[in-house]
Amino acid sequence: MDQLSSPVQIAASGMRAQATRLRHVAENIANIDTPGYRRKLVSFDPARQSGRANGMVEASTPRLDRSELPEIYDPAHPMADQRGFYRGSNVDLVSEIADSREASRSYEANLRMFEQSRQMSQSLLDLLRR
């Protein structure tokens, strides 16, 4: 019976990983105008069970994008230095929207796989009952 649940578990792990990615994309977009904010990046790592990859994925701990923060000239800003500049955010809205769409589509694909696997398992159980 474990093999019947395996595709469901794999699809569910993909949905969890993409949901984590979407959460960080939303956080990045929310902080696009926050001075000094660094974009958070999430990657996926293979999940391991007893030291072996089991086909599932996990979202890594978010890491910060170390690209240079832009200097923005606004002498009236409370965080501006003596020259009138302050460090902005390195979040790019276009990149975040693209990441959001990709994560949403991947989530939907995993959801379809989850539903299909569940339906196939149910059909098999129905056949075995006859």
CSV table of C-alpha atoms in Angstrom, one decimal:
chain,number,residue,atom,x,y,z
A,1,MET,CA,0.0,0.0,0.0
A,2,ASP,CA,3.0,2.3,0.5
A,3,GLN,CA,3.6,2.4,-3.2
A,4,LEU,CA,0.0,3.6,-3.8
A,5,SER,CA,0.7,6.6,-1.6
A,6,SER,CA,4.1,7.4,-2.9
A,7,PRO,CA,3.0,9.5,-6.0
A,8,VAL,CA,0.6,11.3,-3.7
A,9,GLN,CA,3.3,12.1,-1.2
A,10,ILE,CA,5.7,13.2,-4.0
A,11,ALA,CA,3.0,15.6,-5.4
A,12,ALA,CA,2.2,16.9,-1.9
A,13,SER,CA,5.9,17.6,-1.2
A,14,GLY,CA,6.0,19.6,-4.5
A,15,MET,CA,2.9,21.6,-3.5
A,16,ARG,CA,4.4,22.4,-0.1
A,17,ALA,CA,7.7,23.5,-1.7
A,18,GLN,CA,5.9,25.7,-4.2
A,19,ALA,CA,3.7,27.2,-1.5
A,20,THR,CA,6.8,28.1,0.5
A,21,ARG,CA,8.3,29.7,-2.6
A,22,LEU,CA,5.0,31.7,-3.2
A,23,ARG,CA,5.1,32.9,0.4
A,24,HIS,CA,8.6,34.3,0.0
A,25,VAL,CA,7.7,35.9,-3.4
A,26,ALA,CA,4.8,37.6,-1.7
A,27,GLU,CA,7.0,38.8,1.1
A,28,ASN,CA,9.5,40.2,-1.5
A,29,ILE,CA,6.8,42.1,-3.3
A,30,ALA,CA,5.4,43.5,-0.1
A,31,ASN,CA,8.9,44.8,0.8
A,32,ILE,CA,9.8,46.2,-2.6
A,33,ASP,CA,10.0,49.7,-1.2
A,34,THR,CA,11.5,48.9,2.1
A,35,PRO,CA,15.0,50.5,2.4
A,36,GLY,CA,17.8,48.0,2.8
A,37,TYR,CA,15.6,44.9,2.1
A,38,ARG,CA,17.3,42.0,0.4
A,39,ARG,CA,15.3,39.7,-1.8
A,40,LYS,CA,14.8,36.2,-0.3
A,41,LEU,CA,15.5,33.2,-2.5
A,42,VAL,CA,14.3,29.7,-2.1
A,43,SER,CA,15.7,26.6,-3.8
A,44,PHE,CA,14.5,23.0,-3.7
A,45,ASP,CA,16.5,20.1,-2.3
A,46,PRO,CA,15.8,16.4,-2.6
A,47,ALA,CA,14.2,15.0,0.5
A,48,ARG,CA,16.1,12.1,2.0
A,49,GLN,CA,14.9,9.2,4.0
A,50,SER,CA,17.5,6.9,5.6
A,51,GLY,CA,20.2,8.8,3.7
A,52,ARG,CA,18.6,8.1,0.3
A,53,ALA,CA,16.6,10.4,-2.0
A,54,ASN,CA,13.0,9.4,-1.9
A,55,GLY,CA,11.7,11.4,-4.9
A,56,MET,CA,10.2,14.2,-2.7
A,57,VAL,CA,11.5,17.8,-2.5
A,58,GLU,CA,11.9,20.2,0.3
A,59,ALA,CA,12.2,24.0,0.2
A,60,SER,CA,15.5,25.1,1.5
A,61,THR,CA,15.9,27.7,4.2
A,62,PRO,CA,15.6,31.1,2.4
A,63,ARG,CA,18.8,32.8,1.6
A,64,LEU,CA,19.3,36.5,0.9
A,65,ASP,CA,20.2,37.8,-2.5
A,66,ARG,CA,23.6,39.4,-2.1
A,67,SER,CA,23.4,41.6,-5.2
A,68,GLU,CA,24.2,45.3,-4.7
A,69,LEU,CA,21.5,47.4,-3.1
A,70,PRO,CA,20.7,50.4,-5.3
A,71,GLU,CA,21.5,53.9,-4.0
A,72,ILE,CA,18.5,56.2,-4.3
A,73,TYR,CA,18.8,59.9,-4.1
A,74,ASP,CA,16.2,61.5,-1.8
A,75,PRO,CA,17.6,64.0,0.6
A,76,ALA,CA,14.3,64.3,2.4
A,77,HIS,CA,14.2,60.5,3.2
A,78,PRO,CA,14.9,59.9,7.0
A,79,MET,CA,17.5,57.2,6.1
A,80,ALA,CA,19.4,59.4,3.7
A,81,ASP,CA,23.1,60.0,4.4
A,82,GLN,CA,24.9,63.3,4.2
A,83,ARG,CA,25.0,63.1,0.4
A,84,GLY,CA,21.2,62.5,0.2
A,85,PHE,CA,21.4,58.8,-0.7
A,86,TYR,CA,19.9,55.8,1.0
A,87,ARG,CA,20.1,52.1,0.1
A,88,GLY,CA,16.9,50.8,-1.5
A,89,SER,CA,15.7,47.2,-2.0
A,90,ASN,CA,17.1,44.8,-4.6
A,91,VAL,CA,13.7,43.3,-5.4
A,92,ASP,CA,12.8,43.4,-9.0
A,93,LEU,CA,9.0,43.4,-9.6
A,94,VAL,CA,9.2,41.7,-13.0
A,95,SER,CA,11.4,38.9,-11.7
A,96,GLU,CA,9.0,38.4,-8.7
A,97,ILE,CA,5.9,38.2,-11.0
A,98,ALA,CA,7.7,35.7,-13.2
A,99,ASP,CA,8.7,33.6,-10.2
A,100,SER,CA,5.1,33.8,-8.9
A,101,ARG,CA,3.6,32.6,-12.1
A,102,GLU,CA,6.1,29.8,-12.4
A,103,ALA,CA,5.5,28.7,-8.8
A,104,SER,CA,1.7,28.9,-9.3
A,105,ARG,CA,1.9,26.7,-12.5
A,106,SER,CA,4.1,24.2,-10.8
A,107,TYR,CA,1.8,24.1,-7.8
A,108,GLU,CA,-1.2,23.4,-10.2
A,109,ALA,CA,0.8,20.7,-12.0
A,110,ASN,CA,1.5,19.0,-8.7
A,111,LEU,CA,-2.1,19.3,-7.7
A,112,ARG,CA,-3.2,17.6,-10.9
A,113,MET,CA,-0.7,14.8,-10.3
A,114,PHE,CA,-2.0,14.5,-6.7
A,115,GLU,CA,-5.6,14.3,-7.9
A,116,GLN,CA,-4.8,11.8,-10.7
A,117,SER,CA,-2.8,9.5,-8.4
A,118,ARG,CA,-5.7,9.6,-5.9
A,119,GLN,CA,-8.2,8.7,-8.6
A,120,MET,CA,-6.0,5.9,-9.9
A,121,SER,CA,-5.6,4.5,-6.4
A,122,GLN,CA,-9.4,4.7,-5.8
A,123,SER,CA,-10.0,2.9,-9.1
A,124,LEU,CA,-7.6,0.2,-8.2
A,125,LEU,CA,-9.3,-0.3,-4.8
A,126,ASP,CA,-12.7,-0.5,-6.5
A,127,LEU,CA,-11.4,-3.2,-8.9
A,128,LEU,CA,-10.0,-5.2,-6.0
A,129,ARG,CA,-13.3,-5.1,-4.2
A,130,ARG,CA,-15.1,-6.8,-7.0
